[in-house]
Amino acid sequence: MDARTTLEWLREAAGQTVRDARLPSGPPLRPTLRARQFDALVALALGIATVYYGIDNANNVVVREIAPGVEIVIPRPSGPSGLAFMVTLAVIASGALALRRRYPVAVLCVVTAATLATPQSVLRLTFYAFIIAVYSAAVYSPYRVATLAALAVSVVLVGTSGNSVTPIVPNEYIALLILVPMAVAAIGLRTWKLRTDEGRTRLSALEREQAEALRRAVEHERARIARELHDVVTHNVSVMIIQAGAARKIMKTSPEEADEALLAVEAGGRAAMTELRHVMGLLTMADEGEGTDGGADLADTAAELTPQPGLDQLETLVGRVRDTGLPVGLTVTGPPRPLPPGLELAAYRVVQEALTNTVKHASGATAAVTVEYGPERLRVEVTDTGGHPGAGAGSGRGLIGLRERLAVYDGTLNVGRRLTGGYRVEALIPLETP
């Protein structure tokens, strides 16, 4: 790299550094009314104290021992002009602290200038304001690069100037300077503890409310699932009644047909008992049985012969979703075989809920439904490619219902975003070995 290239690189780096210094690393601080009032109070208290110190020490002569037996005489500003000069420095340095949160770097520059202009013999006029300004710039300034540079320059200037003698604290103020920070620290710790306790209380209350809302949602979904399984059982019982009546009528004339009808009655009874066990298992999962009015429902639905939807109606469901404008593909792998009606209903609801969420929350996406018949499990997967956000975020009740529904058959539900974009819903349901 030649000298010209190096010079251009240094110039570009310097320009980039200057541009970075002008950019804030975060939003500017907007102090609250209480913070502004506190800063004004700090500025006023320090201003009164330093002005009083300046007036009280005008025309005084300080004798300081710098070594055993070696003393120096340090005169302080005297006369009206000296008094006015000290009061002006105290007012400028202390008054600038009222803006220490809003303009921390500017306040640091002003207080540093006042500190450098302060005579060595009365350095306490501005030294304490300088300490507060350094702290404020380090904590509150959003311009981190500029702040670090200003802090370094200010500390070096004050530390290496002719006024670098650290002010001596009089003995009568030592106890005050020890007790005041301890009191401030104690108040701060107490305030922090109170706020922490309040935050912990609010968090506990929020967790209880969320747990209660989740419990109510789970109970609601379990009751709805139980009603649907109840309809499945009712359908099987209704078919059994019809088959038993037909067998009774043809038992003498057509024994073979009657035997087939009775086999159908037996199969329907077994299916009804299986679904009934699932219903009872679902209801006993709740802490309090939020049951349904079984007698009334049975009376209302005994004549209903239309079963709940199953996997054979997925094509109809996908067609309805396509009519809404959402492209959906349906793939079935593996040899289909008869499954318990409640299990098919659970798989159907998984597809229905997933496609409904895609229509609501991913307009413009495409979806794919996969049903895989395995030797030991049924796998149902619904994926989408993602799209423009539609309605706001859902309540999550649909996923709660799906998990509760699959738990009846020892199934699991996996949901989440895909690495390539979009969303994925997968249900795995164990099957009995045929």
PDB file of C-alpha atoms in Angstrom, residues 238-346:
ATOM      1  CA  SER A 238     -78.469 -44.882  16.349  1.00  0.00           C
ATOM      2  CA  VAL A 239     -76.980 -47.109  13.653  1.00  0.00           C
ATOM      3  CA  MET A 240     -76.990 -50.025  16.102  1.00  0.00           C
ATOM      4  CA  ILE A 241     -80.697 -49.486  16.800  1.00  0.00           C
ATOM      5  CA  ILE A 242     -81.520 -49.480  13.084  1.00  0.00           C
ATOM      6  CA  GLN A 243     -79.390 -52.570  12.399  1.00  0.00           C
ATOM      7  CA  ALA A 244     -80.868 -54.438  15.371  1.00  0.00           C
ATOM      8  CA  GLY A 245     -84.408 -53.637  14.212  1.00  0.00           C
ATOM      9  CA  ALA A 246     -83.609 -54.829  10.681  1.00  0.00           C
ATOM     10  CA  ALA A 247     -82.061 -58.048  12.023  1.00  0.00           C
ATOM     11  CA  ARG A 248     -85.152 -58.727  14.136  1.00  0.00           C
ATOM     12  CA  LYS A 249     -87.423 -58.365  11.118  1.00  0.00           C
ATOM     13  CA  ILE A 250     -85.416 -60.580   8.768  1.00  0.00           C
ATOM     14  CA  MET A 251     -84.062 -63.087  11.275  1.00  0.00           C
ATOM     15  CA  LYS A 252     -86.571 -65.804  10.318  1.00  0.00           C
ATOM     16  CA  THR A 253     -86.736 -65.175   6.586  1.00  0.00           C
ATOM     17  CA  SER A 254     -83.081 -64.316   5.825  1.00  0.00           C
ATOM     18  CA  PRO A 255     -80.765 -65.622   8.549  1.00  0.00           C
ATOM     19  CA  GLU A 256     -77.610 -64.740   6.569  1.00  0.00           C
ATOM     20  CA  GLU A 257     -78.619 -61.081   6.196  1.00  0.00           C
ATOM     21  CA  ALA A 258     -79.641 -60.992   9.848  1.00  0.00           C
ATOM     22  CA  ASP A 259     -76.222 -62.354  10.789  1.00  0.00           C
ATOM     23  CA  GLU A 260     -74.543 -59.514   8.840  1.00  0.00           C
ATOM     24  CA  ALA A 261     -76.761 -56.956  10.557  1.00  0.00           C
ATOM     25  CA  LEU A 262     -75.878 -58.356  13.965  1.00  0.00           C
ATOM     26  CA  LEU A 263     -72.176 -58.191  13.092  1.00  0.00           C
ATOM     27  CA  ALA A 264     -72.694 -54.531  12.215  1.00  0.00           C
ATOM     28  CA  VAL A 265     -74.436 -54.041  15.570  1.00  0.00           C
ATOM     29  CA  GLU A 266     -71.479 -55.654  17.335  1.00  0.00           C
ATOM     30  CA  ALA A 267     -68.946 -53.468  15.479  1.00  0.00           C
ATOM     31  CA  GLY A 268     -70.960 -50.324  16.207  1.00  0.00           C
ATOM     32  CA  GLY A 269     -71.185 -51.268  19.874  1.00  0.00           C
ATOM     33  CA  ARG A 270     -67.458 -51.746  20.153  1.00  0.00           C
ATOM     34  CA  ALA A 271     -66.827 -48.402  18.453  1.00  0.00           C
ATOM     35  CA  ALA A 272     -69.339 -46.702  20.725  1.00  0.00           C
ATOM     36  CA  MET A 273     -67.718 -48.179  23.825  1.00  0.00           C
ATOM     37  CA  THR A 274     -64.266 -47.052  22.647  1.00  0.00           C
ATOM     38  CA  GLU A 275     -65.416 -43.488  22.056  1.00  0.00           C
ATOM     39  CA  LEU A 276     -67.329 -43.513  25.337  1.00  0.00           C
ATOM     40  CA  ARG A 277     -64.131 -44.425  27.191  1.00  0.00           C
ATOM     41  CA  HIS A 278     -62.409 -41.510  25.475  1.00  0.00           C
ATOM     42  CA  VAL A 279     -65.222 -39.182  26.528  1.00  0.00           C
ATOM     43  CA  MET A 280     -65.032 -40.332  30.144  1.00  0.00           C
ATOM     44  CA  GLY A 281     -61.242 -40.025  30.134  1.00  0.00           C
ATOM     45  CA  LEU A 282     -61.515 -36.511  28.769  1.00  0.00           C
ATOM     46  CA  LEU A 283     -64.048 -35.424  31.364  1.00  0.00           C
ATOM     47  CA  THR A 284     -62.075 -36.862  34.273  1.00  0.00           C
ATOM     48  CA  MET A 285     -59.014 -34.811  33.200  1.00  0.00           C
ATOM     49  CA  ALA A 286     -60.781 -31.665  34.405  1.00  0.00           C
ATOM     50  CA  ASP A 287     -60.651 -30.654  38.043  1.00  0.00           C
ATOM     51  CA  GLU A 288     -64.384 -30.016  38.072  1.00  0.00           C
ATOM     52  CA  GLY A 289     -66.655 -31.874  35.716  1.00  0.00           C
ATOM     53  CA  GLU A 290     -67.977 -29.207  33.375  1.00  0.00           C
ATOM     54  CA  GLY A 291     -70.339 -31.759  31.963  1.00  0.00           C
ATOM     55  CA  THR A 292     -72.951 -31.420  29.287  1.00  0.00           C
ATOM     56  CA  ASP A 293     -76.628 -32.103  29.615  1.00  0.00           C
ATOM     57  CA  GLY A 294     -76.303 -35.680  28.364  1.00  0.00           C
ATOM     58  CA  GLY A 295     -79.993 -36.586  28.715  1.00  0.00           C
ATOM     59  CA  ALA A 296     -81.211 -33.576  26.770  1.00  0.00           C
ATOM     60  CA  ASP A 297     -78.519 -33.998  24.117  1.00  0.00           C
ATOM     61  CA  LEU A 298     -79.361 -37.691  23.719  1.00  0.00           C
ATOM     62  CA  ALA A 299     -83.008 -36.875  23.319  1.00  0.00           C
ATOM     63  CA  ASP A 300     -82.230 -34.178  20.767  1.00  0.00           C
ATOM     64  CA  THR A 301     -79.725 -36.205  18.743  1.00  0.00           C
ATOM     65  CA  ALA A 302     -81.015 -39.766  18.969  1.00  0.00           C
ATOM     66  CA  ALA A 303     -82.615 -39.353  15.552  1.00  0.00           C
ATOM     67  CA  GLU A 304     -79.541 -37.745  14.040  1.00  0.00           C
ATOM     68  CA  LEU A 305     -77.768 -40.164  11.726  1.00  0.00           C
ATOM     69  CA  THR A 306     -75.245 -37.683  10.277  1.00  0.00           C
ATOM     70  CA  PRO A 307     -71.839 -38.430  11.810  1.00  0.00           C
ATOM     71  CA  GLN A 308     -69.121 -35.917  12.638  1.00  0.00           C
ATOM     72  CA  PRO A 309     -66.715 -35.239   9.753  1.00  0.00           C
ATOM     73  CA  GLY A 310     -63.733 -37.534   9.154  1.00  0.00           C
ATOM     74  CA  LEU A 311     -60.740 -37.925   6.872  1.00  0.00           C
ATOM     75  CA  ASP A 312     -62.969 -38.906   3.938  1.00  0.00           C
ATOM     76  CA  GLN A 313     -64.301 -35.325   3.939  1.00  0.00           C
ATOM     77  CA  LEU A 314     -60.930 -33.593   3.744  1.00  0.00           C
ATOM     78  CA  GLU A 315     -61.308 -33.071  -0.012  1.00  0.00           C
ATOM     79  CA  THR A 316     -64.568 -31.208   0.608  1.00  0.00           C
ATOM     80  CA  LEU A 317     -62.908 -29.081   3.325  1.00  0.00           C
ATOM     81  CA  VAL A 318     -59.948 -28.256   1.073  1.00  0.00           C
ATOM     82  CA  GLY A 319     -62.337 -27.335  -1.742  1.00  0.00           C
ATOM     83  CA  ARG A 320     -64.169 -24.870   0.506  1.00  0.00           C
ATOM     84  CA  VAL A 321     -60.866 -23.279   1.511  1.00  0.00           C
ATOM     85  CA  ARG A 322     -59.831 -23.009  -2.141  1.00  0.00           C
ATOM     86  CA  ASP A 323     -63.059 -21.128  -2.813  1.00  0.00           C
ATOM     87  CA  THR A 324     -61.874 -18.426  -0.381  1.00  0.00           C
ATOM     88  CA  GLY A 325     -58.854 -17.766  -2.612  1.00  0.00           C
ATOM     89  CA  LEU A 326     -56.220 -19.791  -0.746  1.00  0.00           C
ATOM     90  CA  PRO A 327     -54.407 -22.358  -2.946  1.00  0.00           C
ATOM     91  CA  VAL A 328     -54.313 -25.641  -1.038  1.00  0.00           C
ATOM     92  CA  GLY A 329     -52.782 -28.973  -2.022  1.00  0.00           C
ATOM     93  CA  LEU A 330     -53.869 -32.291  -0.507  1.00  0.00           C
ATOM     94  CA  THR A 331     -51.567 -35.344  -0.445  1.00  0.00           C
ATOM     95  CA  VAL A 332     -52.481 -38.720   1.066  1.00  0.00           C
ATOM     96  CA  THR A 333     -49.708 -41.314   1.441  1.00  0.00           C
ATOM     97  CA  GLY A 334     -49.870 -44.848   2.686  1.00  0.00           C
ATOM     98  CA  PRO A 335     -52.785 -47.286   2.369  1.00  0.00           C
ATOM     99  CA  PRO A 336     -55.899 -45.697   3.936  1.00  0.00           C
ATOM    100  CA  ARG A 337     -57.739 -47.905   6.398  1.00  0.00           C
ATOM    101  CA  PRO A 338     -60.768 -47.518   8.658  1.00  0.00           C
ATOM    102  CA  LEU A 339     -60.051 -45.626  11.864  1.00  0.00           C
ATOM    103  CA  PRO A 340     -62.151 -44.872  14.939  1.00  0.00           C
ATOM    104  CA  PRO A 341     -64.586 -42.016  14.172  1.00  0.00           C
ATOM    105  CA  GLY A 342     -63.317 -39.892  17.067  1.00  0.00           C
ATOM    106  CA  LEU A 343     -59.732 -40.224  15.902  1.00  0.00           C
ATOM    107  CA  GLU A 344     -60.696 -39.222  12.354  1.00  0.00           C
ATOM    108  CA  LEU A 345     -62.597 -36.270  13.811  1.00  0.00           C
ATOM    109  CA  ALA A 346     -59.493 -35.151  15.710  1.00  0.00           C
TER     110      ALA A 346
END
